[in-house]
PDB file of N, CA and C in Angstrom:
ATOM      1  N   UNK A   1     110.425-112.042 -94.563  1.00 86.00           N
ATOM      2  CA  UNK A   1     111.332-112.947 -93.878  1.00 86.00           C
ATOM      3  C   UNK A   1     110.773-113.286 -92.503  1.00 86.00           C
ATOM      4  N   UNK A   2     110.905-114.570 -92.000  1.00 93.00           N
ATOM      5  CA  UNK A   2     110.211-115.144 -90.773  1.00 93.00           C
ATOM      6  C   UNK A   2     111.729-115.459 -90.388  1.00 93.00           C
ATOM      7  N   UNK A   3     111.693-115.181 -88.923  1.00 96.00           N
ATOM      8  CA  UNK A   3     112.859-115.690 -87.735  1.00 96.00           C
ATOM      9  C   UNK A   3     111.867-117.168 -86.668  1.00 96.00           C
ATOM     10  N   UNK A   4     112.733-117.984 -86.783  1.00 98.00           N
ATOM     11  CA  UNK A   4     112.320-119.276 -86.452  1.00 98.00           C
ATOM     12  C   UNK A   4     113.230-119.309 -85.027  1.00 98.00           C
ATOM     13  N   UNK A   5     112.310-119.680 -83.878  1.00 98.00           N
ATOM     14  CA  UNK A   5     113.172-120.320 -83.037  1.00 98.00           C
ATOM     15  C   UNK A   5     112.401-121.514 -82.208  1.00 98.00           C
ATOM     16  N   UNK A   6     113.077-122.574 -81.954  1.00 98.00           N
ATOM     17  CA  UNK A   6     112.595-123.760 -81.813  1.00 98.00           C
ATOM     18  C   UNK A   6     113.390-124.118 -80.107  1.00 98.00           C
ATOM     19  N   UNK A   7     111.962-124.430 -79.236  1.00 98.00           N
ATOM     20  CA  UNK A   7     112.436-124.437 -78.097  1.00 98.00           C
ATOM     21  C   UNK A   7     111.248-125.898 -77.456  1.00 98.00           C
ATOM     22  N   UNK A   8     112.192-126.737 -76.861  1.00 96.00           N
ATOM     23  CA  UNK A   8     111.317-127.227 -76.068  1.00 96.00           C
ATOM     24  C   UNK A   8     110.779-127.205 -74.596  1.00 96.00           C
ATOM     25  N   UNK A   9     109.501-127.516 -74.558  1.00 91.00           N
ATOM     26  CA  UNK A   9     108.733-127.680 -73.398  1.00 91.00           C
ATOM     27  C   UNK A   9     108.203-128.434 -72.963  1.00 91.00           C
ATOM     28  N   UNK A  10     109.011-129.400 -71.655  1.00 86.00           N
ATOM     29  CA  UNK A  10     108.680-130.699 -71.736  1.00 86.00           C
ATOM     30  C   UNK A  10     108.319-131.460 -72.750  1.00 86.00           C
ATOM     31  N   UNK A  11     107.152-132.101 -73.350  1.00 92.00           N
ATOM     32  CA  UNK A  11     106.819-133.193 -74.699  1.00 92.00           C
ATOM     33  C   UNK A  11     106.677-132.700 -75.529  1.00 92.00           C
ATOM     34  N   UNK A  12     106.686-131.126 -75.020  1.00 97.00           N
ATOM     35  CA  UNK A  12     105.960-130.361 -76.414  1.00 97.00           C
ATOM     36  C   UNK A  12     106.951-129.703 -77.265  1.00 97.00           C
ATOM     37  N   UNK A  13     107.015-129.502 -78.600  1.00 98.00           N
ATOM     38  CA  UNK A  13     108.451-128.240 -79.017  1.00 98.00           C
ATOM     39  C   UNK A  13     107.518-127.760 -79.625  1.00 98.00           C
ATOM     40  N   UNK A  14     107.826-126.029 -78.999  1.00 98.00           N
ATOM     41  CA  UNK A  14     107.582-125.260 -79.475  1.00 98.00           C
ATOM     42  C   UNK A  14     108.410-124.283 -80.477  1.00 98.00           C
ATOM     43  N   UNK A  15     107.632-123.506 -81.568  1.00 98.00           N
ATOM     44  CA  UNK A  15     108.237-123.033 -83.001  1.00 98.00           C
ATOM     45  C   UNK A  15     107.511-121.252 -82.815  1.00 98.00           C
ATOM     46  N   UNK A  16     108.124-120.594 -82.250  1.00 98.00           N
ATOM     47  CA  UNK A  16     108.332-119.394 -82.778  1.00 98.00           C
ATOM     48  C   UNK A  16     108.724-118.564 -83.747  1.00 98.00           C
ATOM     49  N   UNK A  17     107.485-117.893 -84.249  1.00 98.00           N
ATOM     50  CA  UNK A  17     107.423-117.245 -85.402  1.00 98.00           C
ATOM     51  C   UNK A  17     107.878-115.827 -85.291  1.00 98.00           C
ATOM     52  N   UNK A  18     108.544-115.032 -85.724  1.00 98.00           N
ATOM     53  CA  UNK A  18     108.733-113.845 -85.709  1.00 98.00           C
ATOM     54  C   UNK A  18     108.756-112.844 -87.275  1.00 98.00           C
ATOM     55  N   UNK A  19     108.027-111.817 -88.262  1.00 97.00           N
ATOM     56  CA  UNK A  19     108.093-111.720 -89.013  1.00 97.00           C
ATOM     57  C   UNK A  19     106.782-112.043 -90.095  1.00 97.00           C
ATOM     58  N   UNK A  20     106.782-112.081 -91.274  1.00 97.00           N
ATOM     59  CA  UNK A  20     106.203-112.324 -92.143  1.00 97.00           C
ATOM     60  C   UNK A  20     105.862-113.683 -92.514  1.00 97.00           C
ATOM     61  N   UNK A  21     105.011-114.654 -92.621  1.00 96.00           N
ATOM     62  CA  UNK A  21     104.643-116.027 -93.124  1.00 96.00           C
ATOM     63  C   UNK A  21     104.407-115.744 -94.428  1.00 96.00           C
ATOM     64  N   UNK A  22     105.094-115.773 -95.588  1.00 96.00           N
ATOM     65  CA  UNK A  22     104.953-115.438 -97.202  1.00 96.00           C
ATOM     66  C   UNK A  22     105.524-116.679 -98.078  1.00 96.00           C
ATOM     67  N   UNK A  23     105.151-116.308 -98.680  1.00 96.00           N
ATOM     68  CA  UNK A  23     105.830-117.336-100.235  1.00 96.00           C
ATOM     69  C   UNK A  23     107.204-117.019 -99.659  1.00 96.00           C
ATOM     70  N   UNK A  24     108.092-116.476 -99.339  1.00 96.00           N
ATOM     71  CA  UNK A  24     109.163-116.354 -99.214  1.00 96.00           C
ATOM     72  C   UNK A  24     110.079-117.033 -98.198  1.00 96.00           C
ATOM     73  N   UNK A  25     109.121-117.272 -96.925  1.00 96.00           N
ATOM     74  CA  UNK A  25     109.298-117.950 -95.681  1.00 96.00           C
ATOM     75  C   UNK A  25     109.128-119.252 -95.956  1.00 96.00           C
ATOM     76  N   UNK A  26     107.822-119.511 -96.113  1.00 96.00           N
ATOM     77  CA  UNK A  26     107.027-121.068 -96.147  1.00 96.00           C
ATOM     78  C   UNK A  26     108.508-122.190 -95.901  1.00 96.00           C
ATOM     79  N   UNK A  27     109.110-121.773 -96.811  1.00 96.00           N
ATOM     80  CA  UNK A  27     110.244-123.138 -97.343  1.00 96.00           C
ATOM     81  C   UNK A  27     111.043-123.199 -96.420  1.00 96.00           C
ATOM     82  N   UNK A  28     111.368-121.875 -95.855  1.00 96.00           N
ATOM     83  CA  UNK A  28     112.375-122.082 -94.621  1.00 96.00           C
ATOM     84  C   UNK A  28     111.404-122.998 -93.533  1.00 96.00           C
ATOM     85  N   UNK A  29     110.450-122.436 -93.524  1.00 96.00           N
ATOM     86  CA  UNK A  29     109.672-123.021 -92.210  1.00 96.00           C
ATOM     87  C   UNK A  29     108.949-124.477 -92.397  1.00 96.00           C
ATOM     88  N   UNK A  30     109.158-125.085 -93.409  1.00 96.00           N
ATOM     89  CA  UNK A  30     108.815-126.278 -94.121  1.00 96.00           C
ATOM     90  C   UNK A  30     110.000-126.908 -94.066  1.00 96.00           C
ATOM     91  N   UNK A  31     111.015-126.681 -94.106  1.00 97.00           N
ATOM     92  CA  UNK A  31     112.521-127.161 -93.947  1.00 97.00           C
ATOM     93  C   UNK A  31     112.488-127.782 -92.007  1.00 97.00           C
ATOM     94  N   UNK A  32     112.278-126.448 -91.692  1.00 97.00           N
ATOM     95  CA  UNK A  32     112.516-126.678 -89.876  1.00 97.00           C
ATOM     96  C   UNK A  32     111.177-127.940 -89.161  1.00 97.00           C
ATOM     97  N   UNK A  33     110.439-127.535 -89.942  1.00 96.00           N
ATOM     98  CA  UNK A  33     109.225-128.775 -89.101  1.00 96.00           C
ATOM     99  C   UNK A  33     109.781-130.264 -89.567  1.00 96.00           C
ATOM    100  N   UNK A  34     109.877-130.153 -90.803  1.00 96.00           N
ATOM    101  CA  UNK A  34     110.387-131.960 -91.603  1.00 96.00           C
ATOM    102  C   UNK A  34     111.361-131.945 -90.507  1.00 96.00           C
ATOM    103  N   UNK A  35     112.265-131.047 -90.567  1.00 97.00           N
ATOM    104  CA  UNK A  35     113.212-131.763 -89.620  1.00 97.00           C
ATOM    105  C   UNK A  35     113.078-132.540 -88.167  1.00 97.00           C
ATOM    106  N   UNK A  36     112.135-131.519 -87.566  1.00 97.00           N
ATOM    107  CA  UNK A  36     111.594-131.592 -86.506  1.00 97.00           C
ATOM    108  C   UNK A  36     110.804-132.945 -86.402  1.00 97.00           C
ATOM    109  N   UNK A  37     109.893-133.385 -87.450  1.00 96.00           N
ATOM    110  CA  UNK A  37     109.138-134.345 -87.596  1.00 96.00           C
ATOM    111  C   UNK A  37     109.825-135.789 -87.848  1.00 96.00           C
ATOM    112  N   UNK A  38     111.342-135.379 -88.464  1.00 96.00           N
ATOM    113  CA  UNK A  38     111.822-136.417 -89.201  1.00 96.00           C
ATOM    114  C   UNK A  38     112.636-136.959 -87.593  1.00 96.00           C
ATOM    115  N   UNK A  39     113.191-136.045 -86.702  1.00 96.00           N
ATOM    116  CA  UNK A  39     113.475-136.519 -85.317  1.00 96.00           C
ATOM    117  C   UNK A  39     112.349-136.982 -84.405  1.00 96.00           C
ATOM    118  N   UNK A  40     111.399-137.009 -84.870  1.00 95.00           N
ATOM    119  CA  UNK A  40     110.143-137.342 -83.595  1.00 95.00           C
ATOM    120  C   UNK A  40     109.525-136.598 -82.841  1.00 95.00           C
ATOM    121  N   UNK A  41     109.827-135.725 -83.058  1.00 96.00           N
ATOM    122  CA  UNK A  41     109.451-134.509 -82.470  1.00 96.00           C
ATOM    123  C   UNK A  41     107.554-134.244 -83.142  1.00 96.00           C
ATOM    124  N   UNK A  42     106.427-134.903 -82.794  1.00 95.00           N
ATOM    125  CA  UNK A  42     105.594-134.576 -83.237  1.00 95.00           C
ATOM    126  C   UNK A  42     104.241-134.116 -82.424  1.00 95.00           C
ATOM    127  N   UNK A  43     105.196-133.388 -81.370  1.00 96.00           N
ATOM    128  CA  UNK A  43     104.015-132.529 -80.512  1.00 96.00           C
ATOM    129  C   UNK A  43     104.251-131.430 -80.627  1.00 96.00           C
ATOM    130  N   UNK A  44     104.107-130.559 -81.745  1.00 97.00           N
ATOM    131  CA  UNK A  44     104.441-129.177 -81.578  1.00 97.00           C
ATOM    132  C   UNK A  44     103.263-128.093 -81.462  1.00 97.00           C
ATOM    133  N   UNK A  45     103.726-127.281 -80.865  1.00 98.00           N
ATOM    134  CA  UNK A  45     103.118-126.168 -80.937  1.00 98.00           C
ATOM    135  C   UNK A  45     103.578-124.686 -81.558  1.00 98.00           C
ATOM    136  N   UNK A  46     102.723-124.001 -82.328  1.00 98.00           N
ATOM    137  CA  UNK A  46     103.328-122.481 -83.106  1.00 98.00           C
ATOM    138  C   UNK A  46     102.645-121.669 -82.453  1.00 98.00           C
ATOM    139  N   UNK A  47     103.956-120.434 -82.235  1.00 98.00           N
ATOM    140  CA  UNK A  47     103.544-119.914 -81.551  1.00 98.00           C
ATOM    141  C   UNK A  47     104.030-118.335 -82.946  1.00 98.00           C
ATOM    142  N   UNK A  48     102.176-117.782 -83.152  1.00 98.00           N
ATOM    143  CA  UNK A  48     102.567-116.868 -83.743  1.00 98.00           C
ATOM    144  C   UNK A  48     102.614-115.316 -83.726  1.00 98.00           C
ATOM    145  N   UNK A  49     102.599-115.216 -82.324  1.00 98.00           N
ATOM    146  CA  UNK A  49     102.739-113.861 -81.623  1.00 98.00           C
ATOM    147  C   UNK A  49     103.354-112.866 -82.345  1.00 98.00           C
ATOM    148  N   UNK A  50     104.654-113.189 -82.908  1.00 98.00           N
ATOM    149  CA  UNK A  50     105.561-112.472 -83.821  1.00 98.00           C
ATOM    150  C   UNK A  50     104.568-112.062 -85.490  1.00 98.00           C
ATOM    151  N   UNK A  51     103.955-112.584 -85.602  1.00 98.00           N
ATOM    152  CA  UNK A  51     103.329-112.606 -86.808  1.00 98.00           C
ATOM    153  C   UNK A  51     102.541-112.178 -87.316  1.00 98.00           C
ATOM    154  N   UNK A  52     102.630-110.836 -88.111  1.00 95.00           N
ATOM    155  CA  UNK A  52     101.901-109.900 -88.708  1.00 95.00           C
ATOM    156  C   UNK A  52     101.144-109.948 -89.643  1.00 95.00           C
ATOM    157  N   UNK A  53     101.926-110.633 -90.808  1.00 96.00           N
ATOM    158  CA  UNK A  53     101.413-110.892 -91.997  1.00 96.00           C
ATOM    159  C   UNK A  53     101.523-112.315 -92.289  1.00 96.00           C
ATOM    160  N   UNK A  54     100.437-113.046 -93.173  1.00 97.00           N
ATOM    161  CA  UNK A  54     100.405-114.364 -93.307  1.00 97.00           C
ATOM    162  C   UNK A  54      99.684-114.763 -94.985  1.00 97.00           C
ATOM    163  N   UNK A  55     100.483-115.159 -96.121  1.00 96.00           N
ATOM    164  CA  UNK A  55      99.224-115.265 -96.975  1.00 96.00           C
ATOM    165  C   UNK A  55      99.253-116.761 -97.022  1.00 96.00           C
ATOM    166  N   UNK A  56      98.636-117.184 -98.819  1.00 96.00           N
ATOM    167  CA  UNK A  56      98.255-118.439 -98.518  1.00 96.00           C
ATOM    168  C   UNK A  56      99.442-119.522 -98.760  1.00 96.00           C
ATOM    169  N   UNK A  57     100.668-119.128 -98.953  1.00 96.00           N
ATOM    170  CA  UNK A  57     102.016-120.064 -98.945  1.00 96.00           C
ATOM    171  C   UNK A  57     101.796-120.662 -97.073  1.00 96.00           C
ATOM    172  N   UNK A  58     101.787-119.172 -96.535  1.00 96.00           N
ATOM    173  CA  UNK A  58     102.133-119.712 -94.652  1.00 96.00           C
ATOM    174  C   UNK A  58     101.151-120.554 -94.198  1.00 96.00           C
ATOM    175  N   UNK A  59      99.622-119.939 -95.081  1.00 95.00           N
ATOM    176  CA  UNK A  59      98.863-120.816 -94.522  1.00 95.00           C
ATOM    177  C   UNK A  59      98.860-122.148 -95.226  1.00 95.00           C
ATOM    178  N   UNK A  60      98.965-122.701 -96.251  1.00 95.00           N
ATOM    179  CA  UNK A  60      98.889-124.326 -96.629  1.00 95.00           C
ATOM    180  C   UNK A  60     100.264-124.334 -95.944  1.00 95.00           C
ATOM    181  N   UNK A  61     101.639-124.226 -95.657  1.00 96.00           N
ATOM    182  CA  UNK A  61     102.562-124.747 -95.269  1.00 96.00           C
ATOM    183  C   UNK A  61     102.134-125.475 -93.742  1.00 96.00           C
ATOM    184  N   UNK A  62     101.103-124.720 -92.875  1.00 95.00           N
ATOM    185  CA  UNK A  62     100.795-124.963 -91.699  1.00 95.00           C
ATOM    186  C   UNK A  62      99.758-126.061 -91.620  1.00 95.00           C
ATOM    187  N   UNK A  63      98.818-126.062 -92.571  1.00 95.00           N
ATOM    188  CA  UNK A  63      97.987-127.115 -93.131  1.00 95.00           C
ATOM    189  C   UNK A  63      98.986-128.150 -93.164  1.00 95.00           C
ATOM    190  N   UNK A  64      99.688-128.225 -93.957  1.00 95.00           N
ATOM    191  CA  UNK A  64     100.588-129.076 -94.731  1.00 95.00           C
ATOM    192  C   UNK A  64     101.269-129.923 -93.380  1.00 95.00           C
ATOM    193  N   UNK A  65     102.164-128.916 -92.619  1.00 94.00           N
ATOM    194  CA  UNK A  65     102.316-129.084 -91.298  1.00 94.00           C
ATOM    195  C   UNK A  65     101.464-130.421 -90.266  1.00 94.00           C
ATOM    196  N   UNK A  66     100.391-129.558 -90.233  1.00 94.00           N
ATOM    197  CA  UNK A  66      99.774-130.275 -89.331  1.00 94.00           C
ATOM    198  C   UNK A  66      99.181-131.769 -89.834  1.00 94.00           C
ATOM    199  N   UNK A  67      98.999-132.361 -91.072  1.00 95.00           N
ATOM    200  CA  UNK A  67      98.848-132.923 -91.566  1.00 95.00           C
ATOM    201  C   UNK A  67      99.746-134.065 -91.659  1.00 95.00           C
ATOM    202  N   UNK A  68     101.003-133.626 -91.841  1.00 95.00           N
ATOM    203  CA  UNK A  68     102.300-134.412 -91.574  1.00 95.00           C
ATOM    204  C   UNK A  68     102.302-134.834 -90.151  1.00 95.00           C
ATOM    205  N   UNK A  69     102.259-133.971 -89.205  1.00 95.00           N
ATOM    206  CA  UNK A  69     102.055-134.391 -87.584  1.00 95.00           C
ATOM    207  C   UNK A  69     101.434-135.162 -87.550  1.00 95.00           C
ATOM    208  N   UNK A  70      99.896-135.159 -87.689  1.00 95.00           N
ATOM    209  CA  UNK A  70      98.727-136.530 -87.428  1.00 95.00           C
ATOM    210  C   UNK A  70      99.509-137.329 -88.201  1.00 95.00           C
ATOM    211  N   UNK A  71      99.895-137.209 -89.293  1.00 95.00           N
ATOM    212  CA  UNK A  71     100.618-138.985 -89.790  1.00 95.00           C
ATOM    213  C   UNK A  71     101.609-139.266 -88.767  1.00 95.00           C
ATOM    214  N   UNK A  72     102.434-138.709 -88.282  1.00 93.00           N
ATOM    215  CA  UNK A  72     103.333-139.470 -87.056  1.00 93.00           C
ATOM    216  C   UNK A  72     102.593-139.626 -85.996  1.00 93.00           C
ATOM    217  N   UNK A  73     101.185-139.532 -85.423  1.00 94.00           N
ATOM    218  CA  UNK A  73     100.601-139.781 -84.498  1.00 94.00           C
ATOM    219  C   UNK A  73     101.016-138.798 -83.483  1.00 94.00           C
ATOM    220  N   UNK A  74     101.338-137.349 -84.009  1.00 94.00           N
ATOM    221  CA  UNK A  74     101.087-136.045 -83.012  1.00 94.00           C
ATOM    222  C   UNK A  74     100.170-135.557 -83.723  1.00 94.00           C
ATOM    223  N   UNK A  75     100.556-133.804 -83.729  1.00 94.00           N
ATOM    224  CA  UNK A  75      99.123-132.846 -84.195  1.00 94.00           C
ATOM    225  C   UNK A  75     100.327-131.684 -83.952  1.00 94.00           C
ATOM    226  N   UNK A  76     100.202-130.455 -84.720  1.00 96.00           N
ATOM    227  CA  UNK A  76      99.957-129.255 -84.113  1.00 96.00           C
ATOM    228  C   UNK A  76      99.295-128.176 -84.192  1.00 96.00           C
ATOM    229  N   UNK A  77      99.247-127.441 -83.472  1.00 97.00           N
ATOM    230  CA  UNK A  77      98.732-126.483 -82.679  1.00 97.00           C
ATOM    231  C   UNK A  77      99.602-125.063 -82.619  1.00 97.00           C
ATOM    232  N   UNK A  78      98.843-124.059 -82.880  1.00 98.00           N
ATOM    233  CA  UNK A  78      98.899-122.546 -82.950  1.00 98.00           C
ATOM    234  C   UNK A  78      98.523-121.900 -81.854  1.00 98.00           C
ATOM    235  N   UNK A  79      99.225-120.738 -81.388  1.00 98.00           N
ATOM    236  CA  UNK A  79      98.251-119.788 -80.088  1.00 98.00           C
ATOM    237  C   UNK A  79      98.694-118.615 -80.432  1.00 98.00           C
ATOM    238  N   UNK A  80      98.301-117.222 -80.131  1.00 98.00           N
ATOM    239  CA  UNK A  80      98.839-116.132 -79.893  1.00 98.00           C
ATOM    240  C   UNK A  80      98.174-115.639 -80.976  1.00 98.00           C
ATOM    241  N   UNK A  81      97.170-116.093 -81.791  1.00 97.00           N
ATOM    242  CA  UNK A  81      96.531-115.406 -83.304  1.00 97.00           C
ATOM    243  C   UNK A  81      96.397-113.960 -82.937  1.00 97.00           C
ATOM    244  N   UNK A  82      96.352-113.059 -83.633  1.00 96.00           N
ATOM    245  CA  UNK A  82      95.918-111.628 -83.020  1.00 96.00           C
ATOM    246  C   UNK A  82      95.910-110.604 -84.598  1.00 96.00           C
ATOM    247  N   UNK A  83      95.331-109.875 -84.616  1.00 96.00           N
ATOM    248  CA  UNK A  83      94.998-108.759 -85.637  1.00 96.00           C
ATOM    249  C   UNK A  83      94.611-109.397 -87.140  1.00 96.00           C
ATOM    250  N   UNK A  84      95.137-108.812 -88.381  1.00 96.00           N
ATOM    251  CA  UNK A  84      95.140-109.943 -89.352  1.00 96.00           C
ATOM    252  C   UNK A  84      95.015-111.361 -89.334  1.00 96.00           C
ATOM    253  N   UNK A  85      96.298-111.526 -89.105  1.00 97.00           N
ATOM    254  CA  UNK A  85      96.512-113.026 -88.916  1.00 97.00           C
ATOM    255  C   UNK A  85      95.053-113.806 -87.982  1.00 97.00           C
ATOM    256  N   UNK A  86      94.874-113.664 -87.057  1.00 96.00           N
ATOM    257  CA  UNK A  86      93.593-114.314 -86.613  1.00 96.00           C
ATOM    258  C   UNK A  86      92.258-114.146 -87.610  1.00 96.00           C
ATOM    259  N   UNK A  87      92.034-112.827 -88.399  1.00 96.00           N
ATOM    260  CA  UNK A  87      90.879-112.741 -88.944  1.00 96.00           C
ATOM    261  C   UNK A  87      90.909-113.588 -90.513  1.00 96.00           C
ATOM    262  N   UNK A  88      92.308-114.385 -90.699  1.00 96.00           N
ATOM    263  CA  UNK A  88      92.922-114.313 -91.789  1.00 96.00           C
ATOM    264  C   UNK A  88      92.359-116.382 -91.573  1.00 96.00           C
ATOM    265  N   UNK A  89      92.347-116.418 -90.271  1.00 95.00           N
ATOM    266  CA  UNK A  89      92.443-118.343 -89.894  1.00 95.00           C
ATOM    267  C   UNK A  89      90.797-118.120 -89.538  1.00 95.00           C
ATOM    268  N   UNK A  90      90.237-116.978 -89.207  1.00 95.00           N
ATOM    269  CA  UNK A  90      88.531-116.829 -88.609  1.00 95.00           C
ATOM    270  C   UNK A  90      87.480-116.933 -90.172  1.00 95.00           C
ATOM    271  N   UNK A  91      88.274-116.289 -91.121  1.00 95.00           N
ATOM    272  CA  UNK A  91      87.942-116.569 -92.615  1.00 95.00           C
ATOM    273  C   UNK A  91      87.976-117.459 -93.544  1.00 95.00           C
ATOM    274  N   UNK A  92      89.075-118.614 -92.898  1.00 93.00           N
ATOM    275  CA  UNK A  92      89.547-119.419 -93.934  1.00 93.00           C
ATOM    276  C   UNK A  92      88.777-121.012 -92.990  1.00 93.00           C
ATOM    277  N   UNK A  93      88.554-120.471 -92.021  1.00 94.00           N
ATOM    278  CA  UNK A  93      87.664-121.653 -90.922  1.00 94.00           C
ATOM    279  C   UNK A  93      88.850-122.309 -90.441  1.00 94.00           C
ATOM    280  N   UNK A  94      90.144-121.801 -89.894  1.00 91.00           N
ATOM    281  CA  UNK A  94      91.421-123.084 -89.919  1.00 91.00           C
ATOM    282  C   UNK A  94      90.868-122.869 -88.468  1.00 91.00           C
ATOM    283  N   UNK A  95      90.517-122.187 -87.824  1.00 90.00           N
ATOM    284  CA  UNK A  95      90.327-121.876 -86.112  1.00 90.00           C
ATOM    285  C   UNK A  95      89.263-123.076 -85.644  1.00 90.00           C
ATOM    286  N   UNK A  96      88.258-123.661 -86.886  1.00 90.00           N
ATOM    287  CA  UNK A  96      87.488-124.743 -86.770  1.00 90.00           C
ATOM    288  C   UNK A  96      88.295-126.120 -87.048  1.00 90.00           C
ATOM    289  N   UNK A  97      89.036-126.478 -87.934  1.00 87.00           N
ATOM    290  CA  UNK A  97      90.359-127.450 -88.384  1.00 87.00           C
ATOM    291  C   UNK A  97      91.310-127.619 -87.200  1.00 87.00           C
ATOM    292  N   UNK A  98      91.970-126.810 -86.957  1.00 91.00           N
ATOM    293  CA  UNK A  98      93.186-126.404 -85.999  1.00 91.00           C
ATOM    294  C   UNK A  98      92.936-126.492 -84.975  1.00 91.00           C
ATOM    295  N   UNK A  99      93.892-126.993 -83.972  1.00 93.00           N
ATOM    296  CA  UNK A  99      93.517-126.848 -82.337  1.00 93.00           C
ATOM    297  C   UNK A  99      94.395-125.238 -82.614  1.00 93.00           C
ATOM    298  N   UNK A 100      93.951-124.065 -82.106  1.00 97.00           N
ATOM    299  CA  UNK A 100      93.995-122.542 -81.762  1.00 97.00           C
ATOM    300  C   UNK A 100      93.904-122.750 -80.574  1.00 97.00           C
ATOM    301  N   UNK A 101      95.231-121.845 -79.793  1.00 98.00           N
ATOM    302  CA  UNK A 101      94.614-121.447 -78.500  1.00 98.00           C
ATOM    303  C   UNK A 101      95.195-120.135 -77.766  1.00 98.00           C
ATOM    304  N   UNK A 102      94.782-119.137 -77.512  1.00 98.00           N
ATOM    305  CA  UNK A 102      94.686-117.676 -77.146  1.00 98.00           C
ATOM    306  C   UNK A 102      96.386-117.389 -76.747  1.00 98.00           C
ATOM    307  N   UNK A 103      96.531-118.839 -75.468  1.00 98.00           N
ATOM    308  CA  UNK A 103      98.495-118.687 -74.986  1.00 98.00           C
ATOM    309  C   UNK A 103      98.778-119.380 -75.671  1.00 98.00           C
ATOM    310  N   UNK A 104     100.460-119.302 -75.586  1.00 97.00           N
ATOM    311  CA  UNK A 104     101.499-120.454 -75.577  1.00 97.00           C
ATOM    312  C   UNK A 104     101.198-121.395 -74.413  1.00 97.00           C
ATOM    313  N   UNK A 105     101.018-120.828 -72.802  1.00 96.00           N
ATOM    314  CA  UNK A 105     100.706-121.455 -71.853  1.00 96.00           C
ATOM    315  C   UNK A 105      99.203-122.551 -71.880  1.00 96.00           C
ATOM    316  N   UNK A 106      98.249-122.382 -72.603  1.00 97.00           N
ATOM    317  CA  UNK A 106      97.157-122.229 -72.952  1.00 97.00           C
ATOM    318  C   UNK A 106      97.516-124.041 -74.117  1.00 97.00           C
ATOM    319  N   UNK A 107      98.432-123.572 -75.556  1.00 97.00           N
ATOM    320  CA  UNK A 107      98.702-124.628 -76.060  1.00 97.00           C
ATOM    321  C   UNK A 107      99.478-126.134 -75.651  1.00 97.00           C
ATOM    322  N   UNK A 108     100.719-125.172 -74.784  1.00 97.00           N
ATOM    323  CA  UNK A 108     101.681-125.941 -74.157  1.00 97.00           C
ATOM    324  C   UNK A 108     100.645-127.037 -73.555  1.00 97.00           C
ATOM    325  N   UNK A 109     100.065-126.557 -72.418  1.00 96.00           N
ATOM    326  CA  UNK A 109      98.975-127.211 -71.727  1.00 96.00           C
ATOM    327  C   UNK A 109      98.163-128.060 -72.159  1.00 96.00           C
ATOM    328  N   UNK A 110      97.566-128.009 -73.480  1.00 95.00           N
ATOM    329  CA  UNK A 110      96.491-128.847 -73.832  1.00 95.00           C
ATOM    330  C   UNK A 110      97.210-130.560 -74.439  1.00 95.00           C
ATOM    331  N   UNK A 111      98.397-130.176 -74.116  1.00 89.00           N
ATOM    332  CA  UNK A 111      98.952-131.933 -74.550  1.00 89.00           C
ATOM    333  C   UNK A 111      98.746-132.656 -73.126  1.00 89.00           C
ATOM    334  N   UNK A 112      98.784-132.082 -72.200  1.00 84.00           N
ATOM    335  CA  UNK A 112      99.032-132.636 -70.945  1.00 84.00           C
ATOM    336  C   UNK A 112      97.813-133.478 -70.789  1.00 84.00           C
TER     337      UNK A 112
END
């Protein structure tokens, strides 16, 4: 189970992850971005600090994600990778695909 909380920052909204990214999550968290996307909201940033475990549902949902963004003429963007989960996006090359960036402060920032 993933805990979602959705906060904005200035242009940017940010999506906090807390929990597991699984086949089990994906849909919730595929639910909250459409929405997000379907209001205009298409500068986001994820922030997955909370996030331990990730397989490949979380990861195409985030693909999927970001993919949908560039069609509205945003993008997003991930920060906070750490343990698994980073060696999990360092393996799959998404850290080469993906704008990644170490902060939230770090992502927030790079729209500016």
């Amino acid at each position: 189970m993933v805990d979602i909380q959705v906060t904005q920052s200035h242009e940017v909204t940010v999506v906090a992850l807390t929990g597991d990214l699984d086949t089990a999550s994906a849909p919730r968290l595929k639910g909250t971005l459409e929405d997000l996307l379907a209001r205009g909201k298409t500068r986001l940033v994820l922030d997955l600090f909370g996030v331990a475990y990730i397989d490949s549902a979380g990861l195409g949902e985030l693909v999927r994600a970001m993919k949908r963004s560039r069609e509205c003429a945003g993008d997003l963007r991930v920060c906070a990778l750490h343990g698994d989960v980073l060696r999990i996006f360092e393996m799959t090359r998404l850290t080469e695909g993906m704008g990644v960036y170490p902060t939230l402060n770090e992502a927030v920032a790079s729209w500016r």
